[in-house]
Amino acid sequence: MGTSAGIYEPMIKVVAADPCPVLLRGVREIITRDGGMTCVGELLDLAPLLEALALRVPDVLIIEPSIQGATDRGLLRDLGRWYPSMAILVFSSEDQEWAMTQALRAGVRGYLLKNAAPEELLEGIRSVAAGRKYISIKTDDDVSVTTSGVALSEVVLSKREAVVLQQLGKGYNVSEIARALGLSMKTVSTYRSRLCRKLELRNTASLIRYALKAGLA
């Protein structure tokens, strides 16, 4: 990276915040080896992170939501509001669907598990830096959600199914979607099951990832 055909590509500036110093060192080494991005800060606690952001806003913030000093559940939403030009990539060991949907609702651009491969970390950084959303998560049965499913152009979705898929991609759960659409939770759950069958996906987490990749959310 750097230059290509005479066109300069600016380095992606990354700040990493995590309570584990060993993990931070590994993230920095992976980023440094890439050549197209640079780690401009590594913080263990929330207070120094906020001080660093006040002085220099990076292109991407990689953050563990449970970083030391983070007692407010609205931290991710606040960071997004305070620094709108900064893409937030959550780096967490939480592989539960609820953790991912909470992060999406807070406005983050990406959610990456800490057991991801180095290449996936770099892909996530590039994606969120470019304004795209990136989700990499394992389901409860420890099966990696990488199935792309059937192409959207190859299936026929009803208007309701399309709306439910879009709302799932935005991080809303079944009860919230039901309330917004004036439907019962059972009806929305039925739409969700139809979506899994039509798109050949196995669960809600894969539907969320599919919606994001399809640009629906």
XYZ file of C-alpha atoms in Angstrom:
217
model
C 0.000 0.000 0.000
C 1.179 3.607 0.340
C 1.331 4.462 -3.350
C -0.266 2.768 -6.295
C 0.006 3.905 -9.899
C 1.219 7.262 -8.621
C -1.809 7.762 -6.372
C -1.064 8.384 -2.697
C -3.154 6.447 -0.214
C -3.007 7.997 3.267
C -2.169 5.747 6.193
C -5.106 4.706 8.331
C -4.463 6.046 11.845
C -5.591 3.620 14.542
C -5.902 3.887 18.326
C -6.344 0.680 20.317
C -7.858 0.573 23.814
C -7.939 -2.653 25.807
C -7.162 -3.632 29.416
C -4.735 -6.338 28.239
C -1.217 -5.005 27.448
C -0.201 -8.215 25.665
C -3.168 -7.955 23.323
C -2.404 -4.298 22.639
C 1.157 -5.173 21.676
C -0.103 -7.865 19.318
C -2.586 -5.482 17.679
C 0.147 -2.886 17.172
C 2.494 -5.436 15.585
C -0.209 -6.696 13.218
C -1.098 -3.135 12.175
C 2.546 -2.112 11.757
C 3.294 -5.080 9.485
C 0.421 -4.129 7.172
C 2.101 -0.998 5.834
C -1.156 0.796 5.060
C -2.037 1.728 8.605
C -0.319 2.883 11.757
C -1.102 2.555 15.461
C -0.887 6.042 16.963
C -2.004 5.092 20.468
C -2.380 2.142 22.816
C -4.371 2.735 26.004
C -5.222 0.484 28.938
C -7.733 2.743 30.691
C -10.619 5.004 29.742
C -9.248 8.228 31.260
C -6.022 8.299 29.207
C -8.024 7.247 26.133
C -10.292 10.270 26.450
C -7.254 12.508 26.958
C -5.610 11.069 23.832
C -8.761 11.524 21.729
C -9.069 15.136 22.859
C -5.612 15.771 21.383
C -5.783 13.627 18.253
C -8.758 11.869 16.700
C -7.776 8.703 14.777
C -9.486 7.249 11.744
C -10.336 4.088 13.666
C -10.717 3.307 17.361
C -10.405 -0.357 18.303
C -11.961 -0.737 21.741
C -12.919 -3.338 24.307
C -16.163 -1.921 25.794
C -15.220 -3.192 29.253
C -11.996 -1.181 29.306
C -10.991 -0.137 32.816
C -12.898 2.932 33.936
C -15.842 2.304 31.600
C -18.861 2.215 33.907
C -21.376 3.851 31.558
C -23.233 1.569 29.159
C -23.546 4.513 26.812
C -19.778 4.821 26.287
C -19.800 3.637 22.668
C -22.697 5.917 21.759
C -21.014 8.868 23.485
C -17.720 8.283 21.693
C -19.531 8.191 18.368
C -21.324 11.423 19.170
C -18.211 13.213 20.414
C -16.009 12.081 17.513
C -18.278 11.533 14.474
C -15.347 11.285 12.043
C -13.887 8.325 13.977
C -14.943 4.785 13.082
C -15.380 2.510 16.100
C -14.455 -1.159 15.853
C -15.446 -3.158 18.930
C -12.883 -5.832 19.786
C -14.500 -8.208 22.253
C -14.533 -11.762 23.539
C -18.349 -11.636 23.810
C -19.687 -13.912 21.085
C -23.322 -13.504 22.049
C -25.867 -12.052 19.679
C -27.060 -9.528 22.289
C -23.571 -8.030 22.622
C -23.323 -7.500 18.878
C -26.778 -5.960 18.584
C -26.112 -3.619 21.508
C -22.945 -2.418 19.818
C -24.745 -1.862 16.515
C -27.488 0.076 18.274
C -24.783 2.280 19.791
C -23.637 3.229 16.298
C -20.363 1.333 15.983
C -19.233 0.349 12.504
C -17.654 -2.963 13.356
C -17.688 -5.874 15.788
C -14.747 -8.257 15.858
C -14.007 -11.175 18.161
C -10.642 -11.341 19.887
C -9.970 -14.826 18.526
C -10.126 -13.489 14.962
C -7.197 -14.090 12.639
C -4.768 -11.184 12.038
C -6.046 -10.892 8.466
C -9.568 -10.435 9.729
C -8.489 -7.650 12.088
C -6.905 -5.813 9.164
C -9.982 -6.373 7.004
C -12.189 -4.998 9.755
C -10.039 -1.884 10.131
C -10.034 -1.203 6.388
C -13.782 -1.721 6.141
C -14.797 0.634 8.939
C -12.209 3.208 7.847
C -13.859 3.194 4.405
C -17.275 3.806 5.939
C -18.523 0.231 5.666
C -19.814 -1.915 8.497
C -17.977 -5.075 9.432
C -19.242 -7.943 11.545
C -17.353 -11.075 12.443
C -18.947 -13.150 15.158
C -19.396 -16.744 16.232
C -22.740 -18.123 17.216
C -23.500 -19.852 20.506
C -22.758 -23.246 18.969
C -19.253 -21.974 18.123
C -19.818 -22.067 14.385
C -18.266 -19.112 12.632
C -20.842 -17.000 10.833
C -19.180 -16.724 7.455
C -21.925 -18.124 5.248
C -22.863 -15.520 2.655
C -26.245 -17.087 1.951
C -28.218 -16.793 -1.254
C -27.735 -13.578 -3.232
C -30.517 -11.098 -2.525
C -31.233 -10.849 -6.242
C -32.007 -14.575 -6.345
C -34.834 -14.550 -3.804
C -38.197 -12.858 -3.535
C -38.842 -11.224 -0.168
C -42.150 -9.781 0.869
C -42.172 -6.138 1.962
C -42.496 -7.227 5.584
C -39.611 -9.677 5.295
C -37.402 -6.989 3.734
C -38.252 -4.545 6.529
C -37.557 -7.158 9.225
C -34.204 -8.000 7.625
C -33.279 -4.327 7.522
C -34.276 -3.785 11.148
C -32.293 -6.826 12.267
C -29.259 -5.374 10.504
C -29.683 -2.178 12.496
C -29.473 -4.104 15.735
C -33.139 -4.231 16.728
C -34.459 -7.356 18.423
C -37.718 -9.171 17.747
C -39.723 -7.369 20.437
C -38.554 -3.939 19.227
C -39.348 -4.755 15.606
C -42.773 -6.079 16.591
C -43.526 -2.892 18.511
C -42.351 -0.650 15.653
C -44.393 -2.517 13.029
C -47.460 -3.070 15.190
C -47.116 -6.849 14.970
C -46.904 -9.642 17.495
C -43.517 -11.077 18.464
C -44.679 -14.440 17.102
C -45.368 -12.887 13.679
C -41.952 -11.220 13.554
C -40.301 -14.470 14.638
C -42.098 -16.177 11.744
C -40.720 -13.584 9.315
C -37.256 -14.167 10.754
C -37.585 -17.928 10.241
C -38.723 -17.389 6.639
C -35.724 -15.160 6.016
C -33.352 -17.836 7.310
C -34.986 -20.418 5.056
C -35.092 -18.233 1.930
C -31.555 -16.883 2.332
C -30.160 -20.229 3.496
C -28.845 -18.797 6.734
C -28.922 -20.475 10.114
C -29.671 -17.866 12.784
C -30.225 -14.222 13.691
C -26.506 -13.446 13.866
C -26.035 -14.598 10.272
C -29.092 -12.562 9.195
C -27.565 -9.459 10.786
C -24.248 -10.026 9.044
C -26.048 -10.679 5.743
C -28.060 -7.443 6.050
C -24.894 -5.444 6.678
C -23.023 -7.023 3.767
C -26.016 -6.352 1.515
C -25.974 -2.694 2.533
C -29.452 -2.832 4.067
C -28.456 -1.288 7.398
